């Protein structure tokens, strides 16, 4: 296990090197400038689309705009927002949050382009069902000669869609918040029981396909974000005297890297390491440029690609600029990031217990459970889409068995192994997604201009 842990750590570090940073952030900035910041100017219109103002039940697709966004959000608004932010702060200090914000702003542009392409170049699976996602916009938009890139994305997606990080952190939360304080001795067997319960609940939803996943996600996501928002506001009000100090510290620390190990030599030293760490956690949280969300948005009922791109663009804003910032401020203002040795979800739980000693941890546990469970549903859909592309629609259900087995693995292994595995594979998924998006960007610009004309 120790050797495997080291191998996964090396794999993640290698995958998240300078070339990926250039393609993810450099590519995102290129898309932002290439579109002349146009998607941002239509934020109000995006909200109207999301509200269903332009819905047409006869449009091709399987789920509504709102269900597509909440399905994508149910995967992204998950443990990356609670545990991922805690990991970022405990490793890189408050400054890491600033680089997560930068990742989100650039990510909004990337999400617009990738999800517009998911509708522009929808393909059909072996059963004749309309499908969207990077593997389809690569083959339909760039031609069959680019198929190896689509196959590479789908192979990585089979592993990247596994829920091991979410399950690992949910298990840790249940142990730390519920079982240990009540005198239960935790170990492999209790973790396995948690895994079995999660398998049972997940199987009920995911075996119903995208329509059931979309229906469940559209109910769960808004309520879980609202509950989490209220809980964090209580923490911020209790520590309002230091709130502005820590907001300022996020900005000043972004260029100081005071908390990073001084032996790190990436990009000329500690600042480069901090930037990369913040961007990595931001990408892990909002998944912009990774290629997962376009698979959900590609199933939306619409024949207007730009409309879906604008809805998708709201994802990183909700996920990173709102939910991640709430988590970061809760951890910072309570001071637990400096006073405890906790990491991941345990650090966030300490922040909640600081202000709400009796019910804070339990309220957080409810949020964590909903965050994690909704992610489990959406990720299975991404994996089955990759399986269907590679091996045909009739074989995609086999992925669910592999997926369910991985829940048991996630519940019984270490955090570092799970986070390094998913980080590394996410990095590999970003390569084909970003290459195809940058090459096809001019076609999106043409479509965007035509849509604005029709809108006017």
Short mmCIF file of C-alpha atoms in Angstrom, two decimals:
data_model
loop_
_atom_site.label_atom_id
_atom_site.label_comp_id
_atom_site.label_asym_id
_atom_site.label_seq_id
_atom_site.Cartn_x
_atom_site.Cartn_y
_atom_site.Cartn_z
CA UNK A 1 0.00 0.00 0.00
CA UNK A 2 2.86 2.38 0.84
CA UNK A 3 4.51 1.74 -2.55
CA UNK A 4 1.17 2.29 -4.34
CA UNK A 5 0.66 5.53 -2.38
CA UNK A 6 4.10 6.78 -3.51
CA UNK A 7 3.45 5.75 -7.14
CA UNK A 8 0.11 7.62 -7.20
CA UNK A 9 1.77 10.69 -5.65
CA UNK A 10 4.43 10.65 -8.39
CA UNK A 11 1.76 10.14 -11.08
CA UNK A 12 -0.30 13.11 -9.83
CA UNK A 13 2.76 15.41 -9.63
CA UNK A 14 3.85 14.45 -13.14
CA UNK A 15 0.35 14.92 -14.64
CA UNK A 16 -0.07 18.33 -12.96
CA UNK A 17 3.14 19.79 -14.36
CA UNK A 18 3.74 23.04 -16.23
CA UNK A 19 2.34 21.79 -19.60
CA UNK A 20 -1.08 21.14 -18.03
CA UNK A 21 -1.10 24.50 -16.25
CA UNK A 22 -0.43 26.19 -19.61
CA UNK A 23 -3.18 24.28 -21.45
CA UNK A 24 -5.78 24.68 -18.68
CA UNK A 25 -5.25 28.29 -17.59
CA UNK A 26 -3.51 29.57 -20.74
CA UNK A 27 -6.15 27.88 -22.91
CA UNK A 28 -8.94 29.28 -20.73
CA UNK A 29 -7.51 32.81 -20.97
CA UNK A 30 -7.21 32.43 -24.76
CA UNK A 31 -10.91 31.44 -24.94
CA UNK A 32 -11.85 34.37 -22.69
CA UNK A 33 -9.98 36.92 -24.83
CA UNK A 34 -10.98 35.24 -28.13
CA UNK A 35 -14.67 35.69 -27.24
CA UNK A 36 -13.98 39.28 -26.06
CA UNK A 37 -15.48 38.41 -22.65
CA UNK A 38 -18.83 38.09 -24.46
CA UNK A 39 -20.30 35.22 -22.38
CA UNK A 40 -19.86 37.34 -19.22
CA UNK A 41 -21.93 40.11 -20.77
CA UNK A 42 -24.87 37.69 -21.06
CA UNK A 43 -24.99 36.49 -17.45
CA UNK A 44 -28.54 37.86 -16.99
CA UNK A 45 -29.71 36.06 -20.12
CA UNK A 46 -28.05 32.84 -18.83
CA UNK A 47 -30.11 33.08 -15.62
CA UNK A 48 -33.33 33.54 -17.67
CA UNK A 49 -32.47 30.43 -19.72
CA UNK A 50 -31.86 28.52 -16.50
CA UNK A 51 -35.26 29.62 -15.15
CA UNK A 52 -36.88 27.89 -18.15
CA UNK A 53 -37.93 31.03 -20.04
CA UNK A 54 -36.77 29.54 -23.37
CA UNK A 55 -37.56 25.84 -22.73
CA UNK A 56 -39.18 23.91 -25.57
CA UNK A 57 -40.30 20.35 -24.70
CA UNK A 58 -39.98 19.36 -28.38
CA UNK A 59 -36.26 20.18 -28.57
CA UNK A 60 -33.88 17.20 -28.92
CA UNK A 61 -32.29 15.92 -25.70
CA UNK A 62 -33.26 14.13 -22.50
CA UNK A 63 -33.31 16.66 -19.62
CA UNK A 64 -34.08 20.39 -19.10
CA UNK A 65 -31.47 23.21 -18.86
CA UNK A 66 -32.02 23.33 -15.10
CA UNK A 67 -31.65 19.57 -14.70
CA UNK A 68 -28.48 19.60 -16.86
CA UNK A 69 -26.90 22.32 -14.68
CA UNK A 70 -27.94 20.66 -11.41
CA UNK A 71 -26.67 17.27 -12.65
CA UNK A 72 -23.32 18.86 -13.54
CA UNK A 73 -23.34 20.80 -10.24
CA UNK A 74 -24.24 17.73 -8.19
CA UNK A 75 -20.96 16.24 -9.39
CA UNK A 76 -18.89 19.42 -8.94
CA UNK A 77 -20.52 20.80 -5.76
CA UNK A 78 -19.25 17.95 -3.66
CA UNK A 79 -16.29 17.08 -1.54
CA UNK A 80 -14.04 19.38 -3.59
CA UNK A 81 -15.91 22.27 -1.96
CA UNK A 82 -15.68 21.00 1.61
CA UNK A 83 -12.64 18.74 1.80
CA UNK A 84 -10.75 20.10 -1.24
CA UNK A 85 -10.77 23.69 0.05
CA UNK A 86 -9.58 22.46 3.47
CA UNK A 87 -6.72 20.59 1.78
CA UNK A 88 -5.82 23.74 -0.20
CA UNK A 89 -5.68 25.95 2.93
CA UNK A 90 -3.82 23.43 5.10
CA UNK A 91 -1.15 23.02 2.40
CA UNK A 92 -0.98 26.50 0.87
CA UNK A 93 -2.54 28.86 3.43
CA UNK A 94 -5.17 31.55 2.68
CA UNK A 95 -3.47 32.58 -0.59
CA UNK A 96 -4.48 29.30 -2.25
CA UNK A 97 -8.11 30.54 -2.22
CA UNK A 98 -7.22 33.48 -4.49
CA UNK A 99 -5.81 31.11 -7.11
CA UNK A 100 -8.96 28.99 -6.84
CA UNK A 101 -10.94 32.15 -7.71
CA UNK A 102 -8.73 32.82 -10.74
CA UNK A 103 -9.25 29.21 -11.81
CA UNK A 104 -13.04 29.72 -11.52
CA UNK A 105 -13.19 32.95 -13.57
CA UNK A 106 -11.11 31.39 -16.34
CA UNK A 107 -13.14 28.19 -15.89
CA UNK A 108 -16.42 30.00 -16.62
CA UNK A 109 -15.14 30.78 -20.11
CA UNK A 110 -13.87 27.22 -20.60
CA UNK A 111 -17.23 25.75 -19.46
CA UNK A 112 -19.06 28.01 -21.92
CA UNK A 113 -16.98 26.74 -24.86
CA UNK A 114 -16.92 23.03 -23.91
CA UNK A 115 -20.67 22.85 -23.20
CA UNK A 116 -21.58 24.81 -26.35
CA UNK A 117 -19.51 22.29 -28.33
CA UNK A 118 -21.29 19.42 -26.51
CA UNK A 119 -24.57 20.56 -28.15
CA UNK A 120 -23.07 21.74 -31.48
CA UNK A 121 -21.48 18.37 -32.15
CA UNK A 122 -23.77 15.83 -30.57
CA UNK A 123 -23.30 12.31 -31.86
CA UNK A 124 -25.35 9.13 -31.62
CA UNK A 125 -24.43 6.09 -29.58
CA UNK A 126 -24.76 2.53 -30.88
CA UNK A 127 -28.45 2.51 -29.80
CA UNK A 128 -29.17 5.64 -31.88
CA UNK A 129 -29.62 7.87 -28.80
CA UNK A 130 -28.34 11.50 -29.07
CA UNK A 131 -25.27 12.02 -26.86
CA UNK A 132 -22.90 14.89 -26.10
CA UNK A 133 -19.51 15.29 -24.46
CA UNK A 134 -15.82 15.71 -25.36
CA UNK A 135 -15.57 12.28 -27.03
CA UNK A 136 -18.44 13.21 -29.35
CA UNK A 137 -17.36 16.77 -30.15
CA UNK A 138 -13.86 15.46 -30.91
CA UNK A 139 -15.10 12.87 -33.43
CA UNK A 140 -18.03 14.92 -34.86
CA UNK A 141 -16.28 18.31 -34.87
CA UNK A 142 -12.72 17.34 -35.79
CA UNK A 143 -13.37 14.18 -37.81
CA UNK A 144 -12.70 10.47 -37.47
CA UNK A 145 -8.91 10.92 -37.71
CA UNK A 146 -9.05 12.50 -34.23
CA UNK A 147 -10.81 9.45 -32.74
CA UNK A 148 -7.70 8.26 -30.77
CA UNK A 149 -7.98 11.51 -28.73
CA UNK A 150 -11.65 10.73 -27.99
CA UNK A 151 -10.73 7.15 -27.00
CA UNK A 152 -7.98 8.47 -24.68
CA UNK A 153 -10.47 10.83 -23.00
CA UNK A 154 -13.01 8.02 -22.54
CA UNK A 155 -10.43 5.60 -21.09
CA UNK A 156 -9.32 8.24 -18.57
CA UNK A 157 -13.00 9.04 -17.89
CA UNK A 158 -13.65 5.45 -16.78
CA UNK A 159 -11.27 6.05 -13.85
CA UNK A 160 -11.83 9.81 -13.42
CA UNK A 161 -15.57 9.23 -12.91
CA UNK A 162 -14.98 6.86 -9.99
CA UNK A 163 -16.37 8.30 -6.72
CA UNK A 164 -13.44 7.21 -4.54
CA UNK A 165 -12.52 10.70 -3.16
CA UNK A 166 -16.13 11.58 -2.26
CA UNK A 167 -16.71 8.20 -0.61
CA UNK A 168 -13.40 8.38 1.27
CA UNK A 169 -14.22 11.79 2.73
CA UNK A 170 -17.85 10.89 3.54
CA UNK A 171 -16.58 7.82 5.43
CA UNK A 172 -14.07 9.99 7.32
CA UNK A 173 -16.84 12.49 8.18
CA UNK A 174 -19.16 9.75 9.48
CA UNK A 175 -16.30 8.33 11.59
CA UNK A 176 -15.16 11.70 13.01
CA UNK A 177 -18.57 13.30 13.56
CA UNK A 178 -20.93 10.42 14.30
CA UNK A 179 -19.18 7.19 15.29
CA UNK A 180 -16.02 8.09 17.31
CA UNK A 181 -17.74 10.72 19.58
CA UNK A 182 -20.40 8.10 20.39
CA UNK A 183 -17.86 5.50 21.48
CA UNK A 184 -17.88 3.33 18.35
CA UNK A 185 -14.49 1.78 17.54
CA UNK A 186 -13.85 2.50 13.86
CA UNK A 187 -11.72 0.43 11.53
CA UNK A 188 -11.82 -1.57 8.31
CA UNK A 189 -15.08 -3.37 9.18
CA UNK A 190 -17.04 -0.16 10.07
CA UNK A 191 -15.74 1.52 6.90
CA UNK A 192 -16.88 -1.50 4.90
CA UNK A 193 -20.39 -1.29 6.42
CA UNK A 194 -20.55 2.42 5.46
CA UNK A 195 -19.47 1.45 1.92
CA UNK A 196 -22.22 -1.20 1.69
CA UNK A 197 -24.91 1.33 2.76
CA UNK A 198 -23.64 3.83 0.16
CA UNK A 199 -23.66 1.11 -2.51
CA UNK A 200 -27.33 0.30 -1.74
CA UNK A 201 -28.51 3.95 -1.96
CA UNK A 202 -26.42 4.71 -5.08
CA UNK A 203 -27.61 1.60 -6.94
CA UNK A 204 -31.28 2.66 -6.50
CA UNK A 205 -30.67 5.96 -8.31
CA UNK A 206 -27.99 5.22 -10.92
CA UNK A 207 -29.68 2.16 -12.37
CA UNK A 208 -32.54 4.49 -13.43
CA UNK A 209 -30.29 6.36 -15.92
CA UNK A 210 -29.88 10.09 -16.66
CA UNK A 211 -33.58 11.00 -16.30
CA UNK A 212 -33.73 9.69 -12.73
CA UNK A 213 -30.31 11.21 -11.91
CA UNK A 214 -31.43 14.59 -13.34
CA UNK A 215 -34.71 14.45 -11.40
CA UNK A 216 -33.00 13.64 -8.07
CA UNK A 217 -30.20 16.19 -8.63
CA UNK A 218 -32.63 19.04 -9.44
CA UNK A 219 -34.26 18.49 -6.02
CA UNK A 220 -31.10 17.92 -3.96
CA UNK A 221 -28.67 20.55 -5.27
CA UNK A 222 -30.59 23.80 -4.59
CA UNK A 223 -31.56 22.69 -1.06
CA UNK A 224 -28.06 21.55 -0.10
CA UNK A 225 -26.44 24.79 -1.32
CA UNK A 226 -29.05 26.84 0.59
CA UNK A 227 -28.54 24.89 3.85
CA UNK A 228 -24.75 25.13 3.58
CA UNK A 229 -25.00 28.88 2.87
CA UNK A 230 -27.10 29.47 6.03
CA UNK A 231 -24.71 27.46 8.24
CA UNK A 232 -21.62 29.32 7.01
CA UNK A 233 -23.33 32.72 7.41
CA UNK A 234 -23.90 31.83 11.11
CA UNK A 235 -20.12 31.17 11.44
CA UNK A 236 -19.19 34.40 9.63
CA UNK A 237 -21.58 36.50 11.76
CA UNK A 238 -20.08 34.99 14.93
CA UNK A 239 -16.59 35.99 13.74
CA UNK A 240 -17.52 39.19 11.88
CA UNK A 241 -14.76 41.10 13.71
CA UNK A 242 -12.03 39.22 11.77
CA UNK A 243 -13.90 38.61 8.49
CA UNK A 244 -12.39 41.57 6.59
CA UNK A 245 -8.90 40.79 7.91
CA UNK A 246 -9.06 37.29 6.40
CA UNK A 247 -10.58 38.51 3.13
CA UNK A 248 -7.59 40.86 2.81
CA UNK A 249 -5.21 38.03 3.79
CA UNK A 250 -6.48 35.88 0.87
CA UNK A 251 -5.26 38.60 -1.52
CA UNK A 252 -1.98 39.49 0.20
CA UNK A 253 -1.04 35.87 0.82
CA UNK A 254 -1.67 34.89 -2.80
CA UNK A 255 1.73 36.37 -3.68
CA UNK A 256 3.57 35.56 -0.46
CA UNK A 257 3.39 31.74 -0.13
CA UNK A 258 4.29 31.88 3.57
CA UNK A 259 2.85 28.45 4.30
CA UNK A 260 4.40 26.40 1.54
CA UNK A 261 7.32 24.02 2.21
CA UNK A 262 10.46 25.96 1.30
CA UNK A 263 12.10 23.05 -0.53
CA UNK A 264 9.59 23.20 -3.36
CA UNK A 265 11.31 24.29 -6.57
CA UNK A 266 8.44 24.25 -9.06
CA UNK A 267 8.22 27.35 -11.29
CA UNK A 268 11.12 29.04 -9.53
CA UNK A 269 10.00 28.37 -5.97
CA UNK A 270 7.21 28.48 -3.46
CA UNK A 271 4.98 31.02 -5.23
CA UNK A 272 4.74 28.80 -8.32
CA UNK A 273 3.88 25.82 -6.13
CA UNK A 274 1.14 27.81 -4.38
CA UNK A 275 -0.36 29.01 -7.70
CA UNK A 276 -0.38 25.46 -9.06
CA UNK A 277 -1.90 24.07 -5.87
CA UNK A 278 -4.73 26.64 -5.84
CA UNK A 279 -5.47 26.08 -9.53
CA UNK A 280 -5.37 22.29 -9.07
CA UNK A 281 -7.87 22.44 -6.19
CA UNK A 282 -10.00 24.92 -8.19
CA UNK A 283 -10.04 22.59 -11.20
CA UNK A 284 -10.82 19.64 -8.92
CA UNK A 285 -13.71 21.62 -7.46
CA UNK A 286 -15.36 23.12 -10.57
CA UNK A 287 -14.00 20.65 -13.18
CA UNK A 288 -13.76 23.36 -15.88
CA UNK A 289 -11.76 22.05 -18.83
CA UNK A 290 -11.78 18.49 -17.50
CA UNK A 291 -14.66 17.44 -19.76
CA UNK A 292 -17.11 15.97 -17.24
CA UNK A 293 -19.79 18.71 -17.25
CA UNK A 294 -20.20 18.75 -21.08
CA UNK A 295 -21.41 15.14 -20.80
CA UNK A 296 -24.33 16.30 -18.59
CA UNK A 297 -24.98 19.47 -20.62
CA UNK A 298 -24.86 17.44 -23.85
CA UNK A 299 -28.06 15.67 -22.71
CA UNK A 300 -30.02 18.96 -22.36
CA UNK A 301 -33.24 19.49 -24.34
CA UNK A 302 -32.19 22.31 -26.65
CA UNK A 303 -31.26 23.02 -30.25
CA UNK A 304 -29.42 26.23 -29.27
CA UNK A 305 -25.81 25.29 -28.36
CA UNK A 306 -24.91 28.78 -27.07
CA UNK A 307 -27.86 28.74 -24.68
CA UNK A 308 -26.55 25.60 -22.98
CA UNK A 309 -23.03 27.04 -22.92
CA UNK A 310 -24.30 30.12 -21.07
CA UNK A 311 -26.11 27.94 -18.50
CA UNK A 312 -22.98 25.79 -18.03
CA UNK A 313 -20.92 28.93 -17.43
CA UNK A 314 -22.87 29.56 -14.21
CA UNK A 315 -21.44 26.30 -12.79
CA UNK A 316 -17.95 27.51 -11.73
CA UNK A 317 -19.48 30.75 -10.35
CA UNK A 318 -21.83 28.80 -8.05
CA UNK A 319 -19.31 26.09 -7.26
CA UNK A 320 -16.05 27.92 -6.62
CA UNK A 321 -16.84 31.64 -6.26
CA UNK A 322 -19.74 30.98 -3.85
CA UNK A 323 -19.56 27.52 -2.19
CA UNK A 324 -15.74 27.18 -2.00
CA UNK A 325 -15.39 30.76 -0.72
CA UNK A 326 -17.94 30.03 2.04
CA UNK A 327 -15.92 26.98 3.16
CA UNK A 328 -12.63 28.89 3.02
CA UNK A 329 -13.94 31.79 5.11
CA UNK A 330 -15.45 29.42 7.70
CA UNK A 331 -12.06 27.68 8.10
CA UNK A 332 -10.10 30.96 8.19
CA UNK A 333 -12.23 33.08 10.56
CA UNK A 334 -12.49 30.31 13.18
CA UNK A 335 -8.69 29.89 13.15
CA UNK A 336 -8.89 26.07 13.06
CA UNK A 337 -6.47 25.95 10.11
CA UNK A 338 -3.73 27.19 12.50
CA UNK A 339 -4.82 25.51 15.75
CA UNK A 340 -5.54 21.91 14.65
CA UNK A 341 -3.63 19.27 12.72
CA UNK A 342 -6.84 18.17 10.97
CA UNK A 343 -6.99 17.97 7.19
CA UNK A 344 -9.69 17.48 4.57
CA UNK A 345 -13.25 17.23 5.80
CA UNK A 346 -12.17 17.02 9.48
CA UNK A 347 -10.78 20.58 9.27
CA UNK A 348 -14.10 21.94 7.97
CA UNK A 349 -15.93 20.00 10.72
CA UNK A 350 -13.68 21.67 13.35
CA UNK A 351 -14.71 25.11 11.98
CA UNK A 352 -18.41 24.26 12.30
CA UNK A 353 -17.96 22.83 15.82
CA UNK A 354 -16.13 26.02 16.88
CA UNK A 355 -19.27 28.18 16.49
CA UNK A 356 -22.01 25.54 16.83
CA UNK A 357 -20.59 23.05 19.36
CA UNK A 358 -23.78 21.06 19.86
CA UNK A 359 -25.30 20.83 16.38
CA UNK A 360 -22.67 22.30 13.98
CA UNK A 361 -20.91 19.05 13.16
CA UNK A 362 -24.21 17.21 12.66
CA UNK A 363 -25.58 19.95 10.38
CA UNK A 364 -22.33 19.76 8.36
CA UNK A 365 -22.69 15.96 8.23
CA UNK A 366 -26.14 16.38 6.63
CA UNK A 367 -24.62 18.74 4.02
CA UNK A 368 -21.66 16.42 3.42
CA UNK A 369 -23.96 13.42 3.00
CA UNK A 370 -26.12 15.21 0.42
CA UNK A 371 -23.08 16.71 -1.36
CA UNK A 372 -21.45 13.28 -1.59
CA UNK A 373 -24.52 11.26 -2.48
CA UNK A 374 -25.49 13.62 -5.31
CA UNK A 375 -21.92 13.39 -6.66
CA UNK A 376 -22.12 9.59 -6.59
CA UNK A 377 -25.20 9.71 -8.84
CA UNK A 378 -23.76 12.08 -11.47
CA UNK A 379 -20.31 10.53 -11.74
CA UNK A 380 -21.82 7.14 -12.56
CA UNK A 381 -23.54 8.74 -15.56
CA UNK A 382 -20.22 10.14 -16.81
CA UNK A 383 -18.58 6.72 -16.51
CA UNK A 384 -21.38 4.91 -18.37
CA UNK A 385 -21.15 7.48 -21.20
CA UNK A 386 -17.43 6.78 -21.58
CA UNK A 387 -18.13 3.03 -21.45
CA UNK A 388 -20.87 3.34 -24.07
CA UNK A 389 -18.56 5.30 -26.41
CA UNK A 390 -15.78 2.70 -26.09
CA UNK A 391 -17.71 -0.57 -26.00
CA UNK A 392 -21.25 0.19 -27.25
CA UNK A 393 -24.52 1.09 -25.52
CA UNK A 394 -25.42 -2.53 -24.73
CA UNK A 395 -22.30 -2.89 -22.54
CA UNK A 396 -22.49 0.41 -20.62
CA UNK A 397 -24.40 -1.13 -17.67
CA UNK A 398 -21.30 -3.18 -16.79
CA UNK A 399 -19.63 0.06 -15.69
CA UNK A 400 -22.14 0.40 -12.84
CA UNK A 401 -20.86 -2.82 -11.26
CA UNK A 402 -17.27 -1.58 -11.49
CA UNK A 403 -18.46 1.77 -10.09
CA UNK A 404 -20.25 0.15 -7.15
CA UNK A 405 -17.13 -1.91 -6.32
CA UNK A 406 -15.05 1.30 -6.30
CA UNK A 407 -17.34 2.74 -3.58
CA UNK A 408 -16.14 -0.05 -1.27
CA UNK A 409 -12.50 0.68 -2.22
CA UNK A 410 -12.95 4.43 -1.55
CA UNK A 411 -14.46 3.73 1.87
CA UNK A 412 -11.56 1.55 3.02
CA UNK A 413 -8.39 3.29 1.69
CA UNK A 414 -6.36 6.41 2.59
CA UNK A 415 -7.15 10.02 1.59
CA UNK A 416 -3.77 10.66 -0.09
CA UNK A 417 -4.16 7.64 -2.39
CA UNK A 418 -7.66 8.65 -3.47
CA UNK A 419 -6.88 12.34 -4.01
CA UNK A 420 -3.69 11.59 -6.02
CA UNK A 421 -5.46 9.01 -8.21
CA UNK A 422 -8.35 11.31 -9.16
CA UNK A 423 -6.13 14.42 -9.47
CA UNK A 424 -3.82 12.61 -11.89
CA UNK A 425 -6.59 11.19 -14.07
CA UNK A 426 -8.45 14.52 -14.14
CA UNK A 427 -5.25 16.09 -15.50
CA UNK A 428 -5.12 13.50 -18.30
CA UNK A 429 -8.82 14.07 -19.15
CA UNK A 430 -8.16 17.81 -19.51
CA UNK A 431 -5.58 17.31 -22.29
CA UNK A 432 -7.94 16.01 -25.07
CA UNK A 433 -10.81 18.25 -23.85
CA UNK A 434 -8.75 21.45 -24.02
CA UNK A 435 -6.94 20.60 -27.30
CA UNK A 436 -10.26 19.96 -29.09
CA UNK A 437 -11.92 23.04 -27.52
CA UNK A 438 -9.09 25.38 -28.57
CA UNK A 439 -9.09 23.98 -32.14
CA UNK A 440 -12.90 24.29 -32.42
CA UNK A 441 -13.12 27.70 -30.66
CA UNK A 442 -13.55 29.74 -33.92
CA UNK A 443 -16.70 27.71 -34.74
CA UNK A 444 -18.14 28.52 -31.30
CA UNK A 445 -17.47 32.24 -31.90
CA UNK A 446 -19.39 32.09 -35.23
CA UNK A 447 -22.29 30.31 -33.46
CA UNK A 448 -22.22 32.85 -30.60
CA UNK A 449 -22.45 35.84 -32.99
CA UNK A 450 -25.31 34.18 -34.91
CA UNK A 451 -27.18 33.46 -31.66
CA UNK A 452 -26.86 37.08 -30.45
CA UNK A 453 -28.25 38.27 -33.80
CA UNK A 454 -31.24 35.91 -33.47
CA UNK A 455 -31.75 36.99 -29.87
CA UNK A 456 -31.85 40.67 -30.83
#
